Each structure stands twice: as structure tokens, then as C-alpha cells.
Short mmCIF file of C-alpha atoms in Angstrom, two decimals:
data_model
loop_
_atom_site.label_atom_id
_atom_site.label_comp_id
_atom_site.label_asym_id
_atom_site.label_seq_id
_atom_site.Cartn_x
_atom_site.Cartn_y
_atom_site.Cartn_z
CA MET A 1 1.37 -108.25 -114.81
CA SER A 2 2.65 -104.48 -115.77
CA VAL A 3 5.36 -103.16 -113.54
CA PRO A 4 5.01 -99.27 -112.55
CA ARG A 5 7.83 -97.89 -113.18
CA HIS A 6 7.81 -95.43 -110.56
CA ILE A 7 6.29 -95.75 -107.52
CA ALA A 8 5.47 -94.05 -104.68
CA ILE A 9 4.82 -94.28 -101.37
CA ILE A 10 3.35 -91.74 -98.19
CA MET A 11 4.57 -94.71 -95.32
CA ASP A 12 2.05 -93.99 -92.62
CA GLY A 13 1.55 -95.44 -89.48
CA ASN A 14 4.43 -95.97 -87.47
CA GLY A 15 3.35 -94.34 -84.72
CA ARG A 16 0.03 -95.61 -84.24
CA TRP A 17 1.54 -99.72 -85.13
CA ALA A 18 3.70 -98.76 -81.40
CA LYS A 19 1.14 -96.89 -79.74
CA GLU A 20 -1.26 -100.15 -79.80
CA ARG A 21 1.13 -102.29 -78.40
CA GLY A 22 2.68 -100.38 -75.18
CA TRP A 23 5.75 -99.20 -76.94
CA PRO A 24 7.24 -95.42 -77.24
CA ARG A 25 6.96 -94.28 -81.34
CA ILE A 26 10.57 -94.47 -82.03
CA LYS A 27 10.32 -98.01 -82.57
CA GLY A 28 7.69 -97.94 -85.16
CA HIS A 29 10.10 -95.57 -87.11
CA GLU A 30 12.52 -98.45 -86.25
CA GLN A 31 10.27 -100.84 -87.71
CA GLY A 32 9.30 -98.85 -90.92
CA ALA A 33 12.83 -98.69 -91.32
CA GLU A 34 12.28 -103.12 -92.06
CA SER A 35 9.80 -102.50 -94.43
CA VAL A 36 11.32 -99.74 -96.23
CA ARG A 37 14.05 -102.70 -97.02
CA ALA A 38 12.15 -105.69 -97.72
CA VAL A 39 9.85 -103.10 -99.69
CA THR A 40 13.13 -102.50 -101.82
CA GLU A 41 14.00 -105.85 -102.58
CA ALA A 42 10.80 -106.33 -103.97
CA CYS A 43 10.74 -103.45 -106.29
CA VAL A 44 14.72 -104.80 -107.26
CA GLU A 45 13.07 -108.27 -107.91
CA LEU A 46 9.89 -107.11 -109.30
CA GLY A 47 11.68 -104.40 -112.20
CA VAL A 48 10.17 -101.46 -110.67
CA GLU A 49 12.66 -98.47 -111.64
CA PHE A 50 12.29 -95.98 -109.38
CA LEU A 51 10.90 -95.93 -105.93
CA THR A 52 10.01 -92.80 -104.08
CA VAL A 53 9.43 -92.26 -100.15
CA TYR A 54 8.11 -89.89 -98.18
CA ALA A 55 10.96 -90.52 -94.64
CA PHE A 56 10.24 -86.71 -93.27
CA SER A 57 8.18 -83.50 -94.66
CA THR A 58 8.60 -80.38 -92.73
CA GLU A 59 5.99 -80.08 -91.06
CA ASN A 60 6.95 -83.11 -89.20
CA TRP A 61 9.56 -80.80 -87.57
CA LYS A 62 6.77 -79.64 -85.19
CA ARG A 63 7.45 -83.11 -83.77
CA PRO A 64 8.81 -83.34 -79.79
CA ALA A 65 12.99 -82.21 -80.41
CA ALA A 66 13.12 -85.76 -78.46
CA GLU A 67 11.68 -87.40 -81.38
CA VAL A 68 12.78 -85.75 -84.41
CA ALA A 69 16.65 -85.83 -82.69
CA ALA A 70 15.90 -89.94 -82.73
CA LEU A 71 14.73 -89.95 -86.36
CA TRP A 72 17.87 -88.23 -87.57
CA ALA A 73 20.17 -90.87 -85.80
CA LEU A 74 18.08 -93.81 -86.54
CA LEU A 75 17.81 -92.47 -91.08
CA GLU A 76 22.37 -92.30 -90.38
CA HIS A 77 22.26 -95.78 -88.82
CA PHE A 78 19.74 -97.11 -91.32
CA ILE A 79 22.42 -95.69 -94.39
CA ALA A 80 25.46 -96.84 -92.74
CA GLN A 81 23.84 -100.75 -92.15
CA GLU A 82 21.73 -100.69 -95.73
CA THR A 83 24.97 -99.77 -97.60
CA PRO A 84 26.22 -102.98 -98.47
CA THR A 85 22.96 -104.00 -99.09
CA LEU A 86 21.80 -101.31 -101.99
CA MET A 87 25.34 -102.54 -104.14
CA LYS A 88 24.36 -106.12 -103.04
CA ASN A 89 21.21 -105.67 -104.47
CA GLY A 90 22.11 -103.44 -107.53
CA VAL A 91 20.12 -100.47 -106.18
CA ARG A 92 20.55 -96.27 -106.55
CA LEU A 93 20.23 -94.05 -103.00
CA GLN A 94 19.24 -90.28 -103.95
CA ALA A 95 17.38 -87.81 -101.36
CA VAL A 96 14.97 -84.90 -103.00
CA GLY A 97 13.92 -82.28 -99.94
CA ARG A 98 15.69 -79.54 -98.95
CA ILE A 99 18.71 -81.66 -97.66
CA HIS A 100 20.40 -79.20 -96.01
CA GLU A 101 18.53 -78.16 -93.80
CA LEU A 102 19.39 -81.73 -92.64
CA PRO A 103 22.04 -82.03 -89.44
CA GLU A 104 25.43 -81.81 -90.85
CA ASN A 105 26.19 -85.40 -90.51
CA CYS A 106 22.97 -86.63 -91.88
CA GLN A 107 24.15 -85.17 -95.26
CA ALA A 108 27.51 -86.33 -94.66
CA ALA A 109 26.27 -89.75 -94.29
CA LEU A 110 23.57 -89.77 -97.62
CA ARG A 111 26.66 -87.53 -99.50
CA ARG A 112 28.40 -91.23 -99.07
CA THR A 113 26.26 -93.00 -100.23
CA VAL A 114 24.93 -91.48 -102.95
CA GLU A 115 28.00 -91.46 -104.27
CA LEU A 116 28.85 -94.33 -103.79
CA THR A 117 25.33 -96.44 -105.39
CA ALA A 118 25.76 -93.56 -108.53
CA ARG A 119 26.92 -96.29 -111.28
CA ASN A 120 24.31 -99.46 -109.40
CA PRO A 121 22.04 -100.32 -112.41
CA LYS A 122 18.77 -101.88 -111.15
CA THR A 123 15.50 -99.76 -108.21
CA THR A 124 16.81 -95.71 -107.10
CA LEU A 125 15.53 -95.02 -104.40
CA ILE A 126 14.54 -92.11 -103.34
CA LEU A 127 14.94 -90.82 -99.80
CA ALA A 128 12.09 -87.75 -99.27
CA LEU A 129 13.61 -85.77 -96.49
CA ASN A 130 12.70 -82.39 -95.75
CA TYR A 131 10.55 -81.89 -98.09
CA SER A 132 6.80 -80.62 -99.56
CA GLY A 133 5.58 -80.40 -102.18
CA ARG A 134 4.32 -76.27 -101.83
CA THR A 135 8.14 -75.76 -100.33
CA GLU A 136 9.10 -77.63 -103.73
CA ILE A 137 6.77 -75.41 -106.14
CA ILE A 138 7.94 -72.10 -104.31
CA ASP A 139 11.97 -73.07 -104.94
CA THR A 140 11.69 -74.17 -108.21
CA VAL A 141 9.99 -70.44 -108.97
CA ARG A 142 12.67 -69.17 -107.07
CA ASP A 143 14.92 -70.78 -109.40
CA LEU A 144 12.68 -69.63 -112.21
CA CYS A 145 13.29 -65.61 -111.22
CA ARG A 146 16.32 -65.65 -110.63
CA GLU A 147 16.65 -67.19 -114.01
CA ALA A 148 14.56 -64.21 -115.64
CA ALA A 149 16.06 -62.38 -113.79
CA GLY A 150 19.59 -62.91 -115.29
CA GLY A 151 18.37 -62.90 -119.00
CA LYS A 152 18.38 -66.74 -118.87
CA LEU A 153 14.75 -67.94 -119.55
CA ASP A 154 12.09 -65.43 -121.48
CA TYR A 155 8.94 -65.95 -118.93
CA GLU A 156 6.48 -65.77 -121.83
CA SER A 157 7.53 -69.23 -122.80
CA LEU A 158 7.77 -70.88 -119.33
CA ASN A 159 5.29 -74.22 -120.12
CA GLU A 160 4.81 -77.46 -118.57
CA GLU A 161 8.63 -78.87 -119.13
CA THR A 162 9.94 -75.48 -118.00
CA PHE A 163 8.74 -75.74 -115.29
CA SER A 164 9.50 -79.76 -114.77
CA ARG A 165 13.44 -79.10 -115.03
CA HIS A 166 13.55 -77.13 -112.34
CA LEU A 167 11.60 -79.79 -109.68
CA TYR A 168 14.23 -81.60 -107.15
CA THR A 169 12.57 -85.16 -109.18
CA LYS A 170 13.63 -83.65 -112.89
CA ASP A 171 16.04 -86.24 -112.79
CA PHE A 172 13.03 -88.82 -112.40
CA PRO A 173 10.32 -89.74 -114.55
CA ASP A 174 5.99 -88.61 -112.30
CA PRO A 175 4.80 -91.69 -110.63
CA ASP A 176 2.36 -93.88 -112.11
CA LEU A 177 0.98 -95.05 -108.24
CA LEU A 178 1.20 -93.49 -105.05
CA ILE A 179 0.53 -96.12 -102.17
CA ARG A 180 -0.86 -95.09 -99.27
CA THR A 181 -1.17 -96.76 -95.79
CA SER A 182 -3.09 -96.39 -92.96
CA GLY A 183 -5.84 -95.33 -94.57
CA GLU A 184 -5.72 -92.44 -94.94
CA LEU A 185 -7.07 -90.57 -97.40
CA ARG A 186 -5.23 -87.66 -98.34
CA LEU A 187 -1.78 -86.57 -100.11
CA SER A 188 -0.07 -84.83 -97.11
CA ASN A 189 1.54 -82.00 -98.88
CA PHE A 190 3.44 -85.03 -101.21
CA LEU A 191 5.24 -84.25 -104.90
CA LEU A 192 1.84 -82.16 -105.50
CA TRP A 193 2.59 -81.63 -108.81
CA GLN A 194 4.69 -84.81 -109.82
CA LEU A 195 1.12 -87.02 -109.16
CA SER A 196 -0.90 -84.78 -111.85
CA TYR A 197 -2.06 -88.11 -113.52
CA THR A 198 -0.60 -90.80 -110.58
CA GLU A 199 -3.06 -93.71 -109.66
CA ILE A 200 -3.87 -94.36 -105.75
CA TYR A 201 -4.14 -97.32 -103.41
CA VAL A 202 -5.07 -96.87 -100.13
CA THR A 203 -4.50 -99.39 -97.80
CA GLU A 204 -4.89 -99.34 -93.71
CA LYS A 205 -2.38 -101.79 -92.27
CA LYS A 206 0.03 -99.55 -91.18
CA TRP A 207 3.32 -99.22 -92.76
CA PRO A 208 5.52 -101.32 -89.81
CA GLU A 209 3.08 -103.71 -91.26
CA PHE A 210 3.65 -103.62 -94.99
CA SER A 211 5.17 -106.40 -96.75
CA LYS A 212 6.16 -107.47 -99.97
CA GLU A 213 3.02 -109.31 -100.77
CA ASP A 214 1.22 -106.28 -100.03
CA LEU A 215 3.40 -104.28 -102.68
CA ARG A 216 2.05 -106.99 -105.06
CA ASP A 217 -1.42 -106.24 -104.02
CA ALA A 218 -0.69 -102.81 -104.80
CA ILE A 219 0.50 -103.72 -107.86
CA ARG A 220 -2.18 -105.88 -108.99
CA GLU A 221 -4.44 -103.41 -108.39
CA PHE A 222 -3.10 -100.37 -110.57
CA ASN A 223 -3.05 -103.26 -113.34
CA LYS A 224 -7.46 -103.10 -112.88
CA ARG A 225 -6.89 -99.20 -113.60
CA GLN A 226 -7.83 -97.52 -117.13
CA ARG A 227 -4.87 -94.97 -117.13
CA ARG A 228 -6.29 -92.52 -119.37
CA PHE A 229 -4.40 -89.27 -118.70
CA GLY A 230 -7.28 -87.01 -120.17
CA GLY A 231 -8.44 -89.12 -122.99
CA LEU A 232 -10.96 -91.11 -123.29
#
């Protein structure tokens, strides 16, 4: 079985999963964090080099303030709790998005674990935090404009490769496989540039229900696809 080099996941359905059980939404997010752990471990076992999970979008700030605060507290707890496991499993932690807008304690927790795991040789776990694809493209255009205004970039020479080198994800390959849970059929403003030729797999399972075996099922389906990248 061919294993994708880079898997991206839109982790959808945490709140609905909790609501079905009569629990507060944060319980769904807590169980969703358990799924992140399981899937990361599966990626290490299978030899997946990069795993990007959509953890918090720029649009998520519109949710009730109490839920947003609980999500940031959960993130800080998750990072602290999982750092020993990341070290044990050789997982490198990274983050993409407007990280500077996160609560300072979350930024500090991220910095510590990113630095601590920087040399880990196996799967790179990338948290998309305060992220949106459109925001990333706008920020990239701003960077390019600044370089052009400063004489560091000839705009006539601008191409896809140059543009990609200014994205948040410049250090990572584009995803080979996108997994979306909860049966939704949309990209939700996630990695809009990077997903141009990515294979998409949708499951009806909500993210807290997603297991290692579900990941293997997605990879099996990926192996049935013929990737032509616009060719024949």
C-alpha cells in the first residue's frame, strides 16, 4: 500500500457528536483531541511524513466567547500533555496561521514544544491555528508587494514556485490526501492554494469517532485513485 507523504484533515463534527449525547460542545472537542493523538500515532506507524490538522479557523472567533476560551485552554493542555508522547514517538510539532494573534500562553506553549521537538525525525504534526486559506493568500501577496517595493522582487518574474515560497506552508509539501469527517462536502477555507491536486476523501464519521482504522481506510481509497495532475 502506497502511503501519502502528506495528509491534511478537516476535523469536523466535534460539537454535533457531543450534542447527540446530551453533552456540552467542549466534550466533543476534548474527545476530538484524543482522535488527533490516535491519528498522529497511526501516521508514525505508517510512515506518513506530514500531517496537517485544521484546529482553529479565523472564522471560529465568531463562536461564543466561552467556547473560544475553552478551545484555547484545551489547546494549551493538549500541548503540555502530549509533548512527552511527541518526543517518545519522534514527532515534530509545527503550526501555521496567524499565530501572533493567539493568546500569549498558547503562543508560549507552542514555542516551547516546537523548539523541543524540532529535531524529531518522524512525522511532522502541523496545527493550522487561526488559519484560513484566503488570509494566507492575502498575507502572501502583502509579503510579495513589500519585496517588490523594496527592490528584492521583480514582479514580472513572479511564478507559482515563488508564490509558494511565501506561504505559511513554505517548508512543507502540498498534501496528497485531504480527509474530511462528518460528511460535509466543502473545503471550509482550508489550504486553498495547496489542495489544487490533492485527492479528497469524505467520511460520514464525526471527528471524535475517527480511528486509526478509519485512517487506513482512507489510505486504501487513496491507493485506488489515479493521480494525473492534469495529464493523461
